[in-house]
C-alpha positions as a Markdown table, in Angstrom:
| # | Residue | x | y | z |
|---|---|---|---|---|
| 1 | Unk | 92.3 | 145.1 | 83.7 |
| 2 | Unk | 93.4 | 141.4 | 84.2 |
| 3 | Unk | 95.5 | 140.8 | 87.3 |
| 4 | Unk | 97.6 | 138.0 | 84.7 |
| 5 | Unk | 98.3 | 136.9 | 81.4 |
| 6 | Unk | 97.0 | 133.0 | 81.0 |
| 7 | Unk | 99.2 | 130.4 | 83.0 |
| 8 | Unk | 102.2 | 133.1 | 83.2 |
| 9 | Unk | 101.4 | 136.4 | 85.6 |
| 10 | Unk | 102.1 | 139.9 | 85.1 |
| 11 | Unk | 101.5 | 141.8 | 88.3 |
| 12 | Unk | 100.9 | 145.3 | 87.7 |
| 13 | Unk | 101.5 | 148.4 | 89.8 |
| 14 | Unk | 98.5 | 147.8 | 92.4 |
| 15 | Unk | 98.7 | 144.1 | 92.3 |
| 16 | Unk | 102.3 | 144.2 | 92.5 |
| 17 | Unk | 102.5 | 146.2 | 95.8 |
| 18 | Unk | 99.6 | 144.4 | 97.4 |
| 19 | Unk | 101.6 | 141.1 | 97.2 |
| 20 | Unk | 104.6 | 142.8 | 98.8 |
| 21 | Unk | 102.0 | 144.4 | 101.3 |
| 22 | Unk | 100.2 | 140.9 | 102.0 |
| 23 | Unk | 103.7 | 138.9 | 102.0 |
| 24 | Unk | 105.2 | 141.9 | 105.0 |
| 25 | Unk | 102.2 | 141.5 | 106.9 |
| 26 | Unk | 101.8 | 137.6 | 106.8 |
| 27 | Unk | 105.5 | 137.3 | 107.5 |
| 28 | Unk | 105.5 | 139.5 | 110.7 |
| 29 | Unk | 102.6 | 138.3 | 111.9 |
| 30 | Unk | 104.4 | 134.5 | 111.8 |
| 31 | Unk | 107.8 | 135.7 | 113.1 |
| 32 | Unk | 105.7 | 138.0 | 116.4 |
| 33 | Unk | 104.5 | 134.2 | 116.9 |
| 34 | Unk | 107.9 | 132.8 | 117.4 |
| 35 | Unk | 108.0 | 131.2 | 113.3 |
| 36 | Unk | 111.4 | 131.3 | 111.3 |
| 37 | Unk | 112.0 | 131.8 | 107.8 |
| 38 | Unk | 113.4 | 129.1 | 105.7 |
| 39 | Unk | 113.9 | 129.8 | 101.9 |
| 40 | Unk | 114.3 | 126.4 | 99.5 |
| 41 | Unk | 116.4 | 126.4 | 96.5 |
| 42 | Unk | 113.8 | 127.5 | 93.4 |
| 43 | Unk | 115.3 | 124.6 | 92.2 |
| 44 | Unk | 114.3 | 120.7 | 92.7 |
| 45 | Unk | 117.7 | 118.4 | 91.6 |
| 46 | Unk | 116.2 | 115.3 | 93.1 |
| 47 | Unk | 112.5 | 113.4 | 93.3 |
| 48 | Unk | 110.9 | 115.6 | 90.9 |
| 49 | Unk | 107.4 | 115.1 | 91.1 |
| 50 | Unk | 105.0 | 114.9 | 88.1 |
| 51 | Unk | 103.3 | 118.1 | 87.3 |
| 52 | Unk | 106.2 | 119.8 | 87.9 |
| 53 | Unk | 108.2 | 122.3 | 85.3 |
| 54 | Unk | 111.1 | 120.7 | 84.1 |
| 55 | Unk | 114.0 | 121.6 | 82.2 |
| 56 | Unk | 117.5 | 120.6 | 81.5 |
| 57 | Unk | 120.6 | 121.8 | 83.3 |
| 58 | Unk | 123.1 | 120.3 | 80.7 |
| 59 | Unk | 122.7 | 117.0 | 81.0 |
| 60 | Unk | 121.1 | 116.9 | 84.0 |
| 61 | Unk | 117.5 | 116.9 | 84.7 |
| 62 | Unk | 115.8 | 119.3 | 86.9 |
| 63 | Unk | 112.3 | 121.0 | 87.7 |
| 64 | Unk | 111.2 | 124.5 | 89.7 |
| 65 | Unk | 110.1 | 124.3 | 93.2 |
| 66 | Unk | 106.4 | 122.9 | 93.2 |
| 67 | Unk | 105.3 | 123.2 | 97.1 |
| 68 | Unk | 106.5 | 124.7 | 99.9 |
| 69 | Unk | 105.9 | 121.8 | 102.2 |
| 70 | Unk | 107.7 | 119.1 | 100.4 |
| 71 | Unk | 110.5 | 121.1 | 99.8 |
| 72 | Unk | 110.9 | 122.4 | 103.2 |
| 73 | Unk | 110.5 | 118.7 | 104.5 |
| 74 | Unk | 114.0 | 117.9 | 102.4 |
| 75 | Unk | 115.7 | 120.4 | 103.6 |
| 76 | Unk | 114.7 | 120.0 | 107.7 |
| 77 | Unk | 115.4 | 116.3 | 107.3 |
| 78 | Unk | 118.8 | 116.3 | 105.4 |
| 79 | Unk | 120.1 | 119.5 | 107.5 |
| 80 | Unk | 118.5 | 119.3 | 111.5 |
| 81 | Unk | 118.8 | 116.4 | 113.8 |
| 82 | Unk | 115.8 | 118.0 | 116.3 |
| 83 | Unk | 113.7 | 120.1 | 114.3 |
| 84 | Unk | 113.1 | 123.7 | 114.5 |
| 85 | Unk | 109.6 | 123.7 | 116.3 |
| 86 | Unk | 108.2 | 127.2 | 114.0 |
| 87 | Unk | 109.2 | 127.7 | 110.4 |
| 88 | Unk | 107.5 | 130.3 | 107.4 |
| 89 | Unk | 108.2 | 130.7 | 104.2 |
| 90 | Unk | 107.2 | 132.9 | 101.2 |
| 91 | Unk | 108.1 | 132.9 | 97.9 |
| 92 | Unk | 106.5 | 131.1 | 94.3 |
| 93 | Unk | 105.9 | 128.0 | 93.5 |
| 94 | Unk | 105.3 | 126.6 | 90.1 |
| 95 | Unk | 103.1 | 123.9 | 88.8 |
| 96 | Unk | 101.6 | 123.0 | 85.5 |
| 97 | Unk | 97.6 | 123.7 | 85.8 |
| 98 | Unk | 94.9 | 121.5 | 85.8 |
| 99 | Unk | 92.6 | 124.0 | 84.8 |
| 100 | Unk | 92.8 | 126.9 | 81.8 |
| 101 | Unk | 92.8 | 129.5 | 84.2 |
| 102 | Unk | 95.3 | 128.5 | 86.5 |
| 103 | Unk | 98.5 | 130.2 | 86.6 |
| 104 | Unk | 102.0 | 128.6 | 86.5 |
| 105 | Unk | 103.8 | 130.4 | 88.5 |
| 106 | Unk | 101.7 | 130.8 | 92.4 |
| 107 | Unk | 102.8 | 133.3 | 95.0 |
| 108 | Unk | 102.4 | 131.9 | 98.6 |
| 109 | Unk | 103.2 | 132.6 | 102.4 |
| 110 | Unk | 102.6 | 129.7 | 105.3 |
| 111 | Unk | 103.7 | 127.9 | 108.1 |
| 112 | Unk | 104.4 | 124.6 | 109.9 |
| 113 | Unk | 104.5 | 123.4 | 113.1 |
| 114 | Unk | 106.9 | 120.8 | 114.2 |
| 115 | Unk | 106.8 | 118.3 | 117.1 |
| 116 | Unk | 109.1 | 115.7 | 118.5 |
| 117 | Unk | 107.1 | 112.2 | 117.8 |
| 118 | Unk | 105.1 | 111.3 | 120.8 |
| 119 | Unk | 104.3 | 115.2 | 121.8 |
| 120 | Unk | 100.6 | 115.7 | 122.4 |
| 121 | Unk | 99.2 | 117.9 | 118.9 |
| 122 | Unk | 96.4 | 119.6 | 120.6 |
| 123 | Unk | 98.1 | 122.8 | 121.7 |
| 124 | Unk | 100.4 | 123.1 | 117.9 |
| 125 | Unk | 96.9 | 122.5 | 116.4 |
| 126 | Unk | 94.8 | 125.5 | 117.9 |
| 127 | Unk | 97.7 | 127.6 | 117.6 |
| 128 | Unk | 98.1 | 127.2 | 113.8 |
| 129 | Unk | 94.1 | 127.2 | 113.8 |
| 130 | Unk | 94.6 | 131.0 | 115.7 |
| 131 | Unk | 96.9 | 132.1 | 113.5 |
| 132 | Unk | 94.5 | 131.5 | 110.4 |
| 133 | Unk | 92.0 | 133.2 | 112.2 |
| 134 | Unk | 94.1 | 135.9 | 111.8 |
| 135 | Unk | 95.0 | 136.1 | 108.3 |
| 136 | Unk | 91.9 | 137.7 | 106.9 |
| 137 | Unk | 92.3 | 140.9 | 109.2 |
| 138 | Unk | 96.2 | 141.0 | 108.6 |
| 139 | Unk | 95.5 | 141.4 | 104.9 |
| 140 | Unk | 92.2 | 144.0 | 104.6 |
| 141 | Unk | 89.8 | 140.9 | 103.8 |
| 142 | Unk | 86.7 | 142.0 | 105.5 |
| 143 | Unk | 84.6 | 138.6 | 105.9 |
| 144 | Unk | 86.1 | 134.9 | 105.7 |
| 145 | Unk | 84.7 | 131.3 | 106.2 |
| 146 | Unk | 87.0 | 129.1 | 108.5 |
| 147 | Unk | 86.0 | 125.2 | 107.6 |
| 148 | Unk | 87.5 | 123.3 | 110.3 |
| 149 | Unk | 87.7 | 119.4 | 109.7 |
| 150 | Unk | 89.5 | 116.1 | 110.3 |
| 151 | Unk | 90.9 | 113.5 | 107.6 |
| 152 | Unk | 91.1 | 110.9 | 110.0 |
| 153 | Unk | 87.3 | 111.1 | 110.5 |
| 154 | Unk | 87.5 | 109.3 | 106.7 |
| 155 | Unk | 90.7 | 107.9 | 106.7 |
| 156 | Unk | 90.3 | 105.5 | 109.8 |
| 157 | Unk | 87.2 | 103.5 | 108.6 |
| 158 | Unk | 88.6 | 103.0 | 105.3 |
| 159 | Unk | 91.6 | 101.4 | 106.9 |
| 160 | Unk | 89.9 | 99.4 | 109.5 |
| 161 | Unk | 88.0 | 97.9 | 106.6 |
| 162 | Unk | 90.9 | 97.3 | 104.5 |
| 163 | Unk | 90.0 | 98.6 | 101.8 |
| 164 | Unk | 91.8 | 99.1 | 98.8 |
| 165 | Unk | 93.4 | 102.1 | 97.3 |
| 166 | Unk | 91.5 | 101.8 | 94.2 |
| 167 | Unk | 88.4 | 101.3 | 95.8 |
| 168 | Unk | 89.0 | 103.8 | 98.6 |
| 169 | Unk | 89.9 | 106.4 | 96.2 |
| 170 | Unk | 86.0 | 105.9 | 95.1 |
| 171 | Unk | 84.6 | 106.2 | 98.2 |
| 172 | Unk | 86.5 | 109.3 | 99.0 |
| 173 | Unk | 85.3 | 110.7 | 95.3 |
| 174 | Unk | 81.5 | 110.0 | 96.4 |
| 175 | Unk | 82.1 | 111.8 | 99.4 |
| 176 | Unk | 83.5 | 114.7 | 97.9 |
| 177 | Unk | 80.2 | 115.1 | 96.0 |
| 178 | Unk | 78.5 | 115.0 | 99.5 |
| 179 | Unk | 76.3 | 112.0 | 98.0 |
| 180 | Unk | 75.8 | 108.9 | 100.2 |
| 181 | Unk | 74.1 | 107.0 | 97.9 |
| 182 | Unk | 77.0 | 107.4 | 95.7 |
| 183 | Unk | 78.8 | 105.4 | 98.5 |
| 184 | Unk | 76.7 | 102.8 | 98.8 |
| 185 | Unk | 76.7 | 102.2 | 95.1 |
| 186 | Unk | 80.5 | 102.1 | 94.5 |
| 187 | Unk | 81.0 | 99.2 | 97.6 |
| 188 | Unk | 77.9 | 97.1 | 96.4 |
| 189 | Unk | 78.8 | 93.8 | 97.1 |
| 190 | Unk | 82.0 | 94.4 | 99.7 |
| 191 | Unk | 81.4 | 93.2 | 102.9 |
| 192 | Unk | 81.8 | 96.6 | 105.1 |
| 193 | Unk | 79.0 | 98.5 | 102.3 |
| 194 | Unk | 76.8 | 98.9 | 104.9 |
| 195 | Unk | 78.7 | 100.0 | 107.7 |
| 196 | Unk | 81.1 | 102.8 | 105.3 |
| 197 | Unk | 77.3 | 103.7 | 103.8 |
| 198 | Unk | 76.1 | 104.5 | 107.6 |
| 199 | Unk | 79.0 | 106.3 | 108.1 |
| 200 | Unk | 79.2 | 108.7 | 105.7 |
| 201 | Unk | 75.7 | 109.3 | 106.5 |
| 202 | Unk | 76.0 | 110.5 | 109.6 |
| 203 | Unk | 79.1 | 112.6 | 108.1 |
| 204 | Unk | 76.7 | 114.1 | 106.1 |
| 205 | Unk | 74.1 | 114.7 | 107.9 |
| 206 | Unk | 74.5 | 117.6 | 110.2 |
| 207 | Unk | 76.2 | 120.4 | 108.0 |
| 208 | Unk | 77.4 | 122.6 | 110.1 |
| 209 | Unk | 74.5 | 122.6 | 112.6 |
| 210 | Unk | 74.7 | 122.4 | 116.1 |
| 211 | Unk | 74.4 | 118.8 | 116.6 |
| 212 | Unk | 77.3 | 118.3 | 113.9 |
| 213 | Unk | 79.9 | 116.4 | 116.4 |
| 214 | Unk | 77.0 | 114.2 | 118.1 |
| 215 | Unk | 76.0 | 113.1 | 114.3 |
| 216 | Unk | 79.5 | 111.3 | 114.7 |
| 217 | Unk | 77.5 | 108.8 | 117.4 |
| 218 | Unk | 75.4 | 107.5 | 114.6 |
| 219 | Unk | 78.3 | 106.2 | 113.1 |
| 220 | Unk | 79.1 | 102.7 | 113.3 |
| 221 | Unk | 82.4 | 103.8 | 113.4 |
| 222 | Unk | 82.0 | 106.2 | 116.7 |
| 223 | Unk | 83.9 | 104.4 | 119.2 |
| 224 | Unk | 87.2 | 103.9 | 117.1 |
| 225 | Unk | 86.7 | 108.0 | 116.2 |
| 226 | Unk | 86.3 | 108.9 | 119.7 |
| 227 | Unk | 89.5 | 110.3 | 120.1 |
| 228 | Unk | 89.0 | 112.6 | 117.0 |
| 229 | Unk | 85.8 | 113.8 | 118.2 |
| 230 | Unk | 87.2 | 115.0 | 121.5 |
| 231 | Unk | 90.3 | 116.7 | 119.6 |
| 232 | Unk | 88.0 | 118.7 | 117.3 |
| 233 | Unk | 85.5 | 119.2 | 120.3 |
| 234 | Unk | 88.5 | 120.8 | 122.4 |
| 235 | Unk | 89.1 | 122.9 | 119.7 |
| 236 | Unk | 85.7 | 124.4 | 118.8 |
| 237 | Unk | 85.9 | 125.3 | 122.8 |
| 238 | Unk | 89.3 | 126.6 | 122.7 |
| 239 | Unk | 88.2 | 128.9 | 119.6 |
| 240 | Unk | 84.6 | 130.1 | 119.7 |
| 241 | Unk | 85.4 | 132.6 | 122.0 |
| 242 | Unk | 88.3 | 134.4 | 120.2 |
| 243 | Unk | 86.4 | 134.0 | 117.0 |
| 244 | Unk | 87.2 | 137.3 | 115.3 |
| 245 | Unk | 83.9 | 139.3 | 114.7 |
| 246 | Unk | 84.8 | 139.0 | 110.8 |
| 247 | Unk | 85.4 | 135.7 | 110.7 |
| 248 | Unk | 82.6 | 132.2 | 110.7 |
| 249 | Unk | 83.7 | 129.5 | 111.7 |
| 250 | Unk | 81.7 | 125.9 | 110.1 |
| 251 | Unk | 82.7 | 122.2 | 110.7 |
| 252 | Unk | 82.8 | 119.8 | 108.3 |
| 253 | Unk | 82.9 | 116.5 | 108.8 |
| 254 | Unk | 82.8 | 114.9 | 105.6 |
| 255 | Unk | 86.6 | 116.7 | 104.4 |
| 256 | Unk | 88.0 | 115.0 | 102.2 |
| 257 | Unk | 90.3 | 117.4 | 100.1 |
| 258 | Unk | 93.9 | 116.1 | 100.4 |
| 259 | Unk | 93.1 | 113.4 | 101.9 |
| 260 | Unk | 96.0 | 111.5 | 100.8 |
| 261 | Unk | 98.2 | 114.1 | 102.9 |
| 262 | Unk | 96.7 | 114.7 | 105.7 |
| 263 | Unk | 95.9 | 112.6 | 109.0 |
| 264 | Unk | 93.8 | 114.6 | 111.1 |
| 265 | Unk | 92.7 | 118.4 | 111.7 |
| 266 | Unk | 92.3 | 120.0 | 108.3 |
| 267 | Unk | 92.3 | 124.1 | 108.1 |
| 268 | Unk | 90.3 | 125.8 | 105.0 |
| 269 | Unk | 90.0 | 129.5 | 104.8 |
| 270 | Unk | 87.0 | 130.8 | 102.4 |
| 271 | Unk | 85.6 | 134.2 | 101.4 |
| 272 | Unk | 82.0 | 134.9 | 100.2 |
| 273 | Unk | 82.1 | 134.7 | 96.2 |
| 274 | Unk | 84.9 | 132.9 | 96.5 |
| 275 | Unk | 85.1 | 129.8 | 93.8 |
| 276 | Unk | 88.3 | 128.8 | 95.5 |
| 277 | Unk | 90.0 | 128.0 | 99.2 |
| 278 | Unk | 92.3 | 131.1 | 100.4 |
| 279 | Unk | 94.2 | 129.3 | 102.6 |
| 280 | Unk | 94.5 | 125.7 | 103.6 |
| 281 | Unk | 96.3 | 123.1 | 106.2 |
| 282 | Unk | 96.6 | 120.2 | 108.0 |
| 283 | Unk | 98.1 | 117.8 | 110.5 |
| 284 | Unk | 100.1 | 115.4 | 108.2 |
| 285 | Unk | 102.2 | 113.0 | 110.6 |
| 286 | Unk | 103.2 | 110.7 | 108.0 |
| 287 | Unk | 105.6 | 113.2 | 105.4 |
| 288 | Unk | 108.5 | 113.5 | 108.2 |
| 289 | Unk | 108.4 | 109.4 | 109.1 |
| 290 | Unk | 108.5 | 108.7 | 105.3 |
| 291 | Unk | 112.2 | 111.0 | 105.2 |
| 292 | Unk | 113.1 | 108.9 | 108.0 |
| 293 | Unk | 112.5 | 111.6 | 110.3 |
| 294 | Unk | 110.2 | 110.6 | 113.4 |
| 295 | Unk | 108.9 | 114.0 | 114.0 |
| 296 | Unk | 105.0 | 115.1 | 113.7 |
| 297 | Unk | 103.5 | 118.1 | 111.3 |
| 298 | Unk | 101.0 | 120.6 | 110.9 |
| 299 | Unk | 100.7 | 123.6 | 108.5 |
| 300 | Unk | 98.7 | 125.8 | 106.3 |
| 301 | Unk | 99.6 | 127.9 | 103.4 |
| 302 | Unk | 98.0 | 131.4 | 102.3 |
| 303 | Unk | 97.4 | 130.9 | 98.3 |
| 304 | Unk | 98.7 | 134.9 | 97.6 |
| 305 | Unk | 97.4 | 134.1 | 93.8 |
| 306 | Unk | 93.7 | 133.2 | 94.6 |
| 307 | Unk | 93.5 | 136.3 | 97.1 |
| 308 | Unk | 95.0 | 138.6 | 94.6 |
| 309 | Unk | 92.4 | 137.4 | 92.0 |
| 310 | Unk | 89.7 | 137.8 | 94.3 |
| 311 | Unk | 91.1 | 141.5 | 95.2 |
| 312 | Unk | 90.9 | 142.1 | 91.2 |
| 313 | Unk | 87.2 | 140.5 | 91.0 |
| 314 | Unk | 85.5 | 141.2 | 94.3 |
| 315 | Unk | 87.6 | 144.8 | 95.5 |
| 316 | Unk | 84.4 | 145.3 | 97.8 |
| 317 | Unk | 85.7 | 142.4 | 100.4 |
| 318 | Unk | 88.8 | 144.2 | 101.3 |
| 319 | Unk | 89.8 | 147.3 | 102.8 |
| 320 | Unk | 91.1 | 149.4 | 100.1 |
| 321 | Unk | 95.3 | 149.9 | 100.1 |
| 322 | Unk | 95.9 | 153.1 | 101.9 |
């Protein structure tokens, strides 16, 4: 039996009280790491953002919450003048789909980390990396895939070059479909093609091997990512050796999803059969500065909806409800 109804879910018995399951376990494990809830109005009275639900409220125009993160950002900026360093938050968020199948109405749980500007982000970024380590045992799924990246690995060549956002948007597109040559073709003629063509070959060019971080000194960009390299090669040593037996972990260089959000470590959570991230995150240092806040962020956000799908499709990657 279907899990929902097309765009609008229905949640029945089981699905129903694995959501509440998931959402007590995922919140616990948050607040046993120090994390606060904060609950945003379900409705947005101000910068509504396009492919949200809208609707009148007399005269007055107004939509349903669309993302956690956004939302939450209002709210910290307009009512704290040092932020809270640990907040969660679970709950629905709504959002017209894309695709046929995609629901309206999403159930989610997830985090953020917030720093003072200027505080060094390696510590707040293996942390929130730890804690999604431990979402697939806190909710019965038996395997998982953790993709660890970095936008800035993209991001910072694009800008060096000065690029712009028409034509970056391109490159970033060609790297998506992890083709190179695609690159090359879309900056024929500009004068950094051959440099942004070399270095989204080496991005590409160790998947997940070994040698995957040292493909990054092939780069002609290698000595302006230098810093990035070290902050992702901290973290693989920081988390190989509390890897959960359940759990791989893969880096992936060439990242690009969100990209116009995040600025440096990105988080993905996967599960085998799985046509669709679980969970996903980031460092994104520029949201707070843009609300005139100068405070650093990183996050990630369990996508309730997917897993419960995948519970409904695939029952035989998680441990049944007792």
């Amino acid at each position: 039996m279907p899990v929902r109804t097309p765009h609008f879910p229905d949640l029945l018995f089981g699905s129903a009280a694995r959501l509440r399951r998931w959402e007590a376990a995922l919140m616990g494990l948050l607040a046993a790491q120090g994390y606060r809830e904060l609950h945003p109005s379900l409705v947005l009275r101000e910068a509504i953002p396009e492919g949200a639900l809208r609707f009148f409220d007399g005269d007055d125009l107004v939509a349903l919450r669309w993302d956690f993160t956004v939302a939450l950002a209002g709210l910290l900026a307009r009512g704290f003048a040092a932020p809270p360093d640990r907040v969660a938050y679970a709950g629905a968020v709504f959002r017209r789909p894309v695709q046929p199948w995609e629901a309206v109405e999403r159930f989610e749980v997830g985090c953020e980390r917030i720093q003072p500007e200027g505080e060094r982000s390696d510590e707040a970024d293996v942390e929130l990396a730890c804690l999604l380590m431990a979402i697939p045992g806190a909710i019965g799924l038996k395997n998982a895939i953790l993709h660890l990246g970095h936008a800035a690995l993209v991001r910072r060549p694009l800008e060096a070059e000065g690029l712009s956002r028409g034509l970056a948007d391109e490159v970033v597109a060609a790297l998506s479909r992890r083709a190179p040559h695609r690159v090359r073709e879309v900056l024929k003629g500009h004068p950094a093609a051959a440099r942004l063509t070399a270095h989204a070959e080496a991005l590409l060019s160790e998947l997940d091997g070994p040698g995957t971080l040292d493909a990054l000194g092939a780069s002609p960009y290698a000595h302006l990512l230098e810093g990035e390299r070290e902050h992702m090669d901290r973290a693989l040593k920081a988390l190989l050796p509390i890897l959960p037996a359940n759990l791989e972990l893969r880096v992936d260089l060439a990242d690009v999803a969100g990209l116009g959000f995040y600025t440096g470590p990105t988080l993905r959570l996967w599960a085998p059969g799985a046509q669709q991230e679980l969970a996903a995150g980031g460092r994104y240092d520029r949201l707070f500065p843009d609300l005139g806040r100068p405070w650093q962020a990183a996050g990630f956000c369990v996508r309730l909806s997917r897993l419960l799908d995948l519970a409904e499709t695939r029952p035989d990657l998680f441990e049944p409800l007792p």
